[in-house]
Short mmCIF file of C-alpha atoms and ligand atoms in Angstrom, two decimals:
data_model
loop_
_atom_site.label_atom_id
_atom_site.label_comp_id
_atom_site.label_asym_id
_atom_site.label_seq_id
_atom_site.Cartn_x
_atom_site.Cartn_y
_atom_site.Cartn_z
CA MET A 1 26.47 1.66 -24.94
CA ASN A 2 27.58 -0.10 -21.69
CA VAL A 3 24.56 0.14 -19.42
CA LEU A 4 24.53 -0.75 -15.62
CA VAL A 5 21.11 -1.99 -14.49
CA THR A 6 20.68 -2.22 -10.59
CA GLY A 7 17.82 -4.49 -9.71
CA GLY A 8 17.99 -6.25 -12.94
CA ALA A 9 16.81 -9.49 -11.50
CA GLY A 10 13.52 -7.94 -10.32
CA TYR A 11 10.47 -7.44 -12.18
CA VAL A 12 10.64 -4.15 -14.16
CA GLY A 13 14.56 -4.35 -13.93
CA SER A 14 14.99 -7.81 -15.90
CA VAL A 15 12.64 -6.60 -18.67
CA CYS A 16 14.30 -3.40 -19.10
CA ALA A 17 17.66 -5.42 -18.99
CA GLN A 18 16.22 -7.52 -21.82
CA GLN A 19 15.08 -4.91 -23.82
CA LEU A 20 18.50 -2.99 -23.56
CA LEU A 21 20.17 -6.05 -24.93
CA ALA A 22 17.60 -6.21 -27.78
CA ALA A 23 18.16 -2.57 -28.55
CA GLY A 24 22.00 -3.62 -29.00
CA HIS A 25 23.43 -2.21 -25.54
CA LYS A 26 25.67 -4.00 -23.44
CA VAL A 27 24.11 -4.79 -20.13
CA ALA A 28 25.87 -5.52 -16.60
CA VAL A 29 23.40 -6.17 -13.73
CA ILE A 30 23.81 -5.97 -10.06
CA ASP A 31 21.31 -7.41 -7.53
CA ASP A 32 21.60 -8.40 -4.08
CA LEU A 33 18.98 -11.18 -4.72
CA SER A 34 17.04 -10.09 -1.75
CA THR A 35 13.81 -9.88 -3.55
CA GLY A 36 15.14 -10.59 -7.18
CA HIS A 37 15.53 -14.02 -8.99
CA ARG A 38 18.85 -14.98 -10.33
CA GLN A 39 16.76 -16.72 -13.27
CA ALA A 40 15.23 -13.44 -14.31
CA VAL A 41 18.35 -11.88 -15.34
CA PRO A 42 18.59 -12.10 -19.14
CA ARG A 43 21.27 -14.24 -20.72
CA GLY A 44 23.62 -11.90 -22.29
CA ALA A 45 23.90 -9.83 -19.45
CA VAL A 46 27.01 -9.81 -17.07
CA PHE A 47 25.64 -10.46 -13.48
CA VAL A 48 27.12 -9.64 -10.33
CA GLN A 49 25.50 -10.16 -7.02
CA ALA A 50 26.13 -7.11 -4.87
CA ASP A 51 24.66 -4.62 -2.30
CA LEU A 52 24.21 -1.22 -3.66
CA ALA A 53 26.56 0.03 -1.01
CA ASP A 54 29.24 -2.29 -2.01
CA THR A 55 31.41 0.35 -3.58
CA ARG A 56 34.45 -1.72 -4.22
CA THR A 57 32.57 -4.52 -6.33
CA ILE A 58 30.35 -2.00 -8.10
CA GLY A 59 33.29 0.29 -8.64
CA GLN A 60 35.46 -2.47 -10.24
CA LEU A 61 32.40 -3.76 -12.61
CA VAL A 62 31.99 -0.14 -13.65
CA LYS A 63 35.77 0.11 -14.49
CA ASP A 64 35.88 -3.31 -16.08
CA THR A 65 32.83 -3.02 -18.24
CA GLY A 66 33.30 0.54 -19.23
CA VAL A 67 29.53 1.58 -17.82
CA ALA A 68 28.53 4.82 -19.52
CA ALA A 69 24.91 5.07 -18.16
CA VAL A 70 22.94 3.58 -15.32
CA MET A 71 19.30 2.43 -14.79
CA HIS A 72 18.49 2.19 -11.23
CA PHE A 73 15.80 -0.10 -10.17
CA ALA A 74 17.19 -1.78 -7.12
CA ALA A 75 14.88 -0.43 -4.36
CA ALA A 76 12.41 -1.56 -1.49
CA ALA A 77 8.94 -1.33 -2.97
CA LEU A 78 6.21 -2.64 -0.73
CA VAL A 79 3.90 0.17 0.19
CA GLU A 80 2.30 -1.36 3.45
CA LYS A 81 5.84 -2.35 4.97
CA SER A 82 7.16 1.11 4.27
CA MET A 83 4.73 2.29 6.95
CA THR A 84 5.74 -0.10 9.43
CA ASP A 85 9.63 -0.24 8.70
CA PRO A 86 10.22 3.29 7.17
CA ARG A 87 13.64 3.18 8.49
CA TYR A 88 14.46 0.36 6.01
CA TYR A 89 12.91 2.10 3.02
CA PHE A 90 15.19 5.28 3.49
CA GLU A 91 18.10 3.11 4.07
CA ILE A 92 17.69 1.50 0.74
CA ASN A 93 16.11 3.95 -1.47
CA VAL A 94 17.88 7.05 -0.32
CA GLN A 95 20.94 6.28 1.70
CA LYS A 96 22.29 3.52 -0.20
CA ALA A 97 21.17 4.96 -3.41
CA LEU A 98 22.82 8.11 -2.56
CA GLN A 99 26.20 6.46 -1.77
CA PHE A 100 25.93 4.67 -5.17
CA LEU A 101 25.25 7.89 -7.03
CA HIS A 102 28.24 9.38 -5.24
CA LEU A 103 30.22 6.55 -6.61
CA LEU A 104 29.07 6.99 -10.09
CA LEU A 105 30.06 10.66 -9.98
CA GLU A 106 33.38 10.07 -8.84
CA LEU A 107 33.64 7.53 -11.66
CA GLU A 108 32.30 10.26 -14.13
CA VAL A 109 29.23 8.08 -14.96
CA ASN A 110 26.70 11.02 -15.34
CA ASP A 111 23.80 9.46 -17.17
CA PHE A 112 21.04 8.04 -14.82
CA ILE A 113 17.52 6.68 -15.28
CA PHE A 114 15.68 6.44 -12.09
CA SER A 115 12.80 4.05 -11.39
CA SER A 116 10.31 6.38 -9.66
CA THR A 117 6.61 5.91 -8.88
CA ALA A 118 3.06 7.47 -9.09
CA ALA A 119 3.28 7.09 -5.17
CA VAL A 120 5.05 10.42 -5.16
CA TYR A 121 1.76 12.20 -5.89
CA GLY A 122 -0.11 11.01 -2.80
CA GLU A 123 -3.92 11.36 -2.83
CA PRO A 124 -4.69 13.01 -5.99
CA VAL A 125 -6.27 16.30 -6.19
CA SER A 126 -6.99 16.12 -9.99
CA THR A 127 -7.18 13.42 -12.53
CA PRO A 128 -5.55 12.38 -14.99
CA ILE A 129 -2.38 13.30 -12.98
CA THR A 130 -0.01 15.35 -14.53
CA GLU A 131 3.81 15.73 -13.68
CA ASP A 132 3.13 19.14 -11.96
CA HIS A 133 0.40 17.60 -9.59
CA PRO A 134 1.23 18.28 -5.99
CA LEU A 135 3.93 15.84 -4.71
CA ARG A 136 2.50 14.82 -1.27
CA PRO A 137 3.22 11.22 -0.76
CA ILE A 138 0.98 9.39 1.83
CA ASN A 139 3.53 6.54 2.51
CA ALA A 140 7.28 6.24 3.20
CA TYR A 141 7.78 4.45 -0.15
CA GLY A 142 6.60 7.23 -2.10
CA GLU A 143 8.49 9.71 0.19
CA SER A 144 11.77 7.81 -0.30
CA LYS A 145 11.41 7.95 -3.99
CA LEU A 146 10.61 11.67 -4.10
CA MET A 147 13.63 12.57 -1.85
CA PHE A 148 15.73 10.64 -4.41
CA GLU A 149 13.90 12.51 -7.22
CA ASN A 150 14.87 15.63 -5.44
CA ILE A 151 18.64 14.72 -5.02
CA LEU A 152 18.75 14.09 -8.63
CA HIS A 153 17.30 17.41 -9.52
CA TRP A 154 19.94 19.43 -7.31
CA TYR A 155 22.86 17.06 -8.59
CA HIS A 156 21.68 17.90 -12.24
CA ARG A 157 21.82 21.60 -11.60
CA ALA A 158 25.01 21.51 -9.48
CA TYR A 159 27.10 18.67 -11.03
CA GLY A 160 25.69 18.35 -14.52
CA LEU A 161 24.23 14.82 -13.82
CA ARG A 162 21.77 14.06 -16.70
CA TYR A 163 18.86 12.04 -15.44
CA VAL A 164 15.29 11.03 -16.11
CA ALA A 165 12.90 9.88 -13.46
CA LEU A 166 10.07 7.72 -14.70
CA ARG A 167 7.00 7.72 -12.39
CA TYR A 168 5.21 4.34 -13.24
CA PHE A 169 1.54 3.69 -12.61
CA ASN A 170 0.54 0.13 -12.11
CA ALA A 171 3.23 -2.01 -13.91
CA ALA A 172 1.59 -5.28 -15.06
CA GLY A 173 1.98 -8.25 -17.53
CA ALA A 174 4.92 -10.31 -18.59
CA ASP A 175 7.36 -10.52 -21.17
CA GLY A 176 7.75 -14.11 -22.39
CA GLU A 177 10.12 -15.71 -19.84
CA LEU A 178 9.98 -12.70 -17.75
CA GLY A 179 7.10 -12.20 -15.13
CA GLU A 180 6.13 -11.02 -11.68
CA ASP A 181 7.09 -12.98 -8.99
CA HIS A 182 7.05 -10.88 -5.42
CA GLN A 183 7.11 -12.68 -1.85
CA PRO A 184 4.58 -11.85 -0.56
CA GLU A 185 2.71 -11.10 -3.64
CA THR A 186 0.44 -8.14 -3.03
CA HIS A 187 -0.40 -6.94 -6.44
CA LEU A 188 -3.75 -7.35 -8.20
CA ILE A 189 -3.29 -9.05 -11.46
CA PRO A 190 -1.06 -11.75 -9.88
CA ARG A 191 -3.23 -12.24 -7.18
CA LEU A 192 -6.23 -12.79 -9.48
CA LEU A 193 -4.31 -15.33 -11.45
CA ASN A 194 -3.30 -17.11 -8.37
CA ALA A 195 -7.09 -17.42 -7.54
CA ALA A 196 -7.62 -18.64 -11.29
CA LEU A 197 -4.91 -21.23 -10.81
CA ASP A 198 -5.97 -22.44 -7.30
CA GLN A 199 -9.48 -22.45 -6.08
CA ALA A 200 -8.11 -22.49 -2.50
CA PHE A 201 -6.51 -19.14 -2.90
CA GLU A 202 -8.61 -16.60 -1.18
CA PHE A 203 -8.93 -13.42 -3.28
CA ALA A 204 -10.61 -10.33 -1.88
CA ILE A 205 -11.63 -7.02 -3.21
CA TYR A 206 -10.25 -4.56 -1.09
CA GLY A 207 -13.59 -2.25 -0.62
CA ASP A 208 -16.35 -1.85 -3.05
CA ASP A 209 -17.63 1.39 -1.43
CA TYR A 210 -15.46 3.81 -3.26
CA PRO A 211 -16.88 6.83 -5.13
CA THR A 212 -16.22 4.97 -8.59
CA SER A 213 -18.88 3.70 -11.11
CA ASP A 214 -18.98 0.11 -9.57
CA GLY A 215 -17.55 1.07 -6.19
CA THR A 216 -14.01 -0.57 -6.56
CA CYS A 217 -10.76 1.39 -7.19
CA ILE A 218 -9.63 2.47 -10.40
CA ARG A 219 -5.96 2.05 -11.46
CA ASP A 220 -3.72 2.85 -14.61
CA TYR A 221 -2.28 -0.52 -15.48
CA VAL A 222 0.79 -0.24 -17.97
CA HIS A 223 2.55 -3.08 -19.32
CA VAL A 224 6.01 -3.79 -18.24
CA LEU A 225 7.33 -3.80 -21.96
CA ASP A 226 6.02 -0.55 -22.42
CA ILE A 227 7.85 0.65 -19.26
CA ALA A 228 11.02 -0.83 -20.51
CA GLU A 229 10.47 1.06 -23.99
CA ALA A 230 10.12 4.27 -22.00
CA HIS A 231 13.55 3.62 -20.15
CA VAL A 232 15.24 2.96 -23.41
CA LEU A 233 13.83 6.22 -24.87
CA ALA A 234 14.78 8.01 -21.89
CA LEU A 235 18.37 6.84 -22.37
CA ASN A 236 18.60 7.76 -25.77
CA ALA A 237 17.01 11.06 -25.16
CA LEU A 238 19.41 12.07 -22.10
CA PRO A 239 21.68 14.11 -24.24
CA VAL A 240 18.70 16.49 -25.13
CA VAL A 241 16.47 16.31 -22.13
CA LYS A 242 19.42 16.26 -19.49
CA GLY A 243 17.06 16.24 -16.54
CA ALA A 244 13.36 15.58 -16.43
CA VAL A 245 10.45 13.69 -14.83
CA TYR A 246 7.82 11.64 -16.80
CA ASN A 247 4.57 9.80 -15.82
CA VAL A 248 4.61 6.26 -17.22
CA GLY A 249 0.96 5.20 -17.53
CA HIS A 250 -1.60 3.97 -20.09
CA SER A 251 -4.04 7.04 -19.11
CA GLU A 252 -6.82 4.57 -19.08
CA GLY A 253 -8.38 3.53 -15.61
CA HIS A 254 -9.85 0.12 -15.00
CA SER A 255 -11.60 -0.80 -11.69
CA VAL A 256 -10.91 -3.89 -9.69
CA ARG A 257 -14.11 -5.35 -10.94
CA LYS A 258 -13.23 -4.87 -14.55
CA VAL A 259 -9.70 -6.24 -14.09
CA LEU A 260 -11.52 -9.29 -12.45
CA ASP A 261 -13.69 -9.72 -15.30
CA ALA A 262 -10.72 -9.60 -17.71
CA VAL A 263 -9.04 -12.25 -15.94
CA ALA A 264 -12.22 -14.55 -15.80
CA GLU A 265 -12.57 -13.93 -19.65
CA VAL A 266 -8.74 -14.59 -20.41
CA THR A 267 -8.36 -17.49 -18.20
CA GLY A 268 -12.03 -19.10 -18.57
CA ARG A 269 -11.81 -19.80 -14.91
CA HIS A 270 -14.39 -18.71 -12.19
CA PHE A 271 -13.26 -18.49 -8.44
CA PRO A 272 -14.51 -17.28 -5.11
CA VAL A 273 -14.12 -13.69 -4.50
CA ARG A 274 -15.19 -11.94 -1.50
CA THR A 275 -15.05 -8.07 -0.35
CA ALA A 276 -12.94 -7.16 2.25
CA PRO A 277 -12.52 -3.78 3.99
CA ARG A 278 -10.54 -1.10 2.11
CA ARG A 279 -6.70 -1.40 2.38
CA VAL A 280 -5.22 1.70 4.28
CA GLY A 281 -3.84 4.32 1.91
CA ASP A 282 -5.44 3.20 -1.19
CA PRO A 283 -6.75 6.28 -3.43
CA ALA A 284 -10.12 5.79 -5.27
CA VAL A 285 -8.71 6.70 -8.44
CA LEU A 286 -4.99 6.87 -10.16
CA VAL A 287 -4.75 7.51 -13.56
CA ALA A 288 -1.69 9.14 -15.46
CA SER A 289 -1.54 11.73 -17.74
CA SER A 290 1.23 10.67 -20.17
CA GLU A 291 1.08 13.61 -22.58
CA LYS A 292 4.54 14.81 -21.46
CA ILE A 293 6.43 11.65 -22.27
CA ALA A 294 4.27 11.07 -25.55
CA ARG A 295 5.20 14.59 -26.63
CA GLU A 296 8.77 14.80 -25.57
CA LEU A 297 9.94 11.20 -26.06
CA CYS A 298 7.47 10.00 -28.56
CA TRP A 299 6.53 7.20 -26.04
CA HIS A 300 3.03 5.34 -26.95
CA PRO A 301 2.12 2.41 -24.97
CA ARG A 302 1.76 -0.43 -27.62
CA HIS A 303 1.08 -3.43 -25.17
CA SER A 304 -1.19 -1.94 -22.35
CA ASP A 305 -4.55 -3.10 -23.46
CA LEU A 306 -5.95 -4.52 -20.42
CA LYS A 307 -6.69 -7.96 -22.15
CA ASN A 308 -3.24 -7.96 -23.59
CA ILE A 309 -1.67 -7.39 -20.03
CA VAL A 310 -3.66 -10.19 -18.65
CA ARG A 311 -2.99 -12.72 -21.36
CA SER A 312 0.74 -12.26 -21.09
CA ALA A 313 0.78 -12.45 -17.35
CA TRP A 314 -1.50 -15.72 -17.46
CA ALA A 315 0.91 -17.30 -20.05
CA TRP A 316 3.77 -16.68 -17.61
CA LYS A 317 1.81 -17.78 -14.56
CA GLN A 318 0.89 -20.84 -16.27
CA GLN A 319 4.57 -21.99 -16.78
CA HIS A 320 5.68 -20.54 -13.31
CA ALA A 321 2.72 -21.34 -11.06
CA SER A 322 5.32 -20.96 -7.97
CA GLY A 323 7.08 -18.20 -9.49
CA TYR A 324 10.73 -18.49 -10.53
CA GLY A 325 11.12 -21.05 -7.93
CA PRO A 326 14.38 -22.18 -6.25
CA PRO A 327 17.40 -20.92 -8.02
CA ALA A 328 18.62 -22.99 -11.04
CA VAL A 329 21.98 -24.98 -10.33
CA GLN A 330 24.79 -22.91 -11.65
N1 UDP B 401 -6.61 -5.08 -4.86
C1 UDP B 401 -7.58 -5.85 -4.40
N2 UDP B 401 -7.28 -7.08 -3.82
C2 UDP B 401 -6.03 -7.65 -3.92
C3 UDP B 401 -4.95 -6.93 -4.38
C4 UDP B 401 -5.26 -5.50 -4.69
O1 UDP B 401 -8.69 -5.40 -4.28
O2 UDP B 401 -5.76 -8.86 -3.54
C5 UDP B 401 -6.77 -3.74 -5.24
C6 UDP B 401 -6.01 -2.54 -4.44
O3 UDP B 401 -6.70 -2.21 -3.28
C7 UDP B 401 -5.93 -1.55 -5.55
C8 UDP B 401 -5.81 -2.19 -6.85
O4 UDP B 401 -6.24 -3.58 -6.54
O5 UDP B 401 -7.12 -0.80 -5.48
C9 UDP B 401 -4.44 -2.29 -7.23
O6 UDP B 401 -3.55 -2.70 -6.34
P1 UDP B 401 -2.07 -3.01 -6.45
O7 UDP B 401 -1.53 -3.72 -5.08
O8 UDP B 401 -1.90 -4.08 -7.73
O9 UDP B 401 -1.20 -1.84 -6.82
P2 UDP B 401 -1.30 -0.34 -6.23
O10 UDP B 401 -2.22 0.61 -6.91
O11 UDP B 401 -1.55 -0.44 -4.80
O12 UDP B 401 0.15 0.02 -6.42
#
């Protein structure tokens, strides 16, 4: 199948593009490279640098490559920034995404896999979190993703759009040459690895007074390769499931301290750690129930053991101490 991957130069998008190619699909990537990296686009994929609202370029690409399905990753995804600049988040994640979706419907591309997030749930009222947990996002990022999920739901009912929305928990780990390089880097594991590489890096635990066993926040880390596999399974299942939402998590929680210990063990390095105040908007515990996706799509995370995640991310970080670096000369 010919699959269009938006945001295929980004962290999860590039790994999914790679897995689609490995599964025998043809892949076209669009990315505006505002946060993605040209070097992350897998060889074998057609690449076009384009804004999501550039309907002329995208329309041409869809026609030229015979796109039959879309995986949509291109989005603004920094929680904190979404609180100070919600307008940007709604513009990219809703307005431009909707314009893009309308173009697809016009071109009769009706199969759509959407990169959603656990941030749609907000502060959990029960754990592990199932898909029918209340949806009350506490940041504009989560709200923007939920709005788009709702649009997909209604378009499925009215226009026969077939979609799966995948709500990831904490994406982590690397896949060989493809790893995590955000500017700024806010995520726990890459920040810990930066500290392991560079003693001058100031790593802080954001709060050790949470109501958890060691006082630090608990999250559900899921390997990016397992997330990619969920996308490929979802794509194959579209003719049957037609419209559905699934959590994608390992269903196992690890505290910040536990992740820190795993990083120290895997890297064999010790580095200064201080405790800082809590980060605004961080719930104490976020752990997925992934029973639904296991039952309906036969998805079982194979790479998400914490040590395995850290080992793969460390291998990538050692090769890419400054991330992907400046774009390679074409
Ligand atoms: N965290 C931390 N120090 C850091 C980065 C993150 O203590 O330098 C904590 C953060 O407060 C959260 C957990 O690590 O409890 C995971 O954070 P991350 O930003 O990776 O993912 P999130 O769960 O916020 O999506």
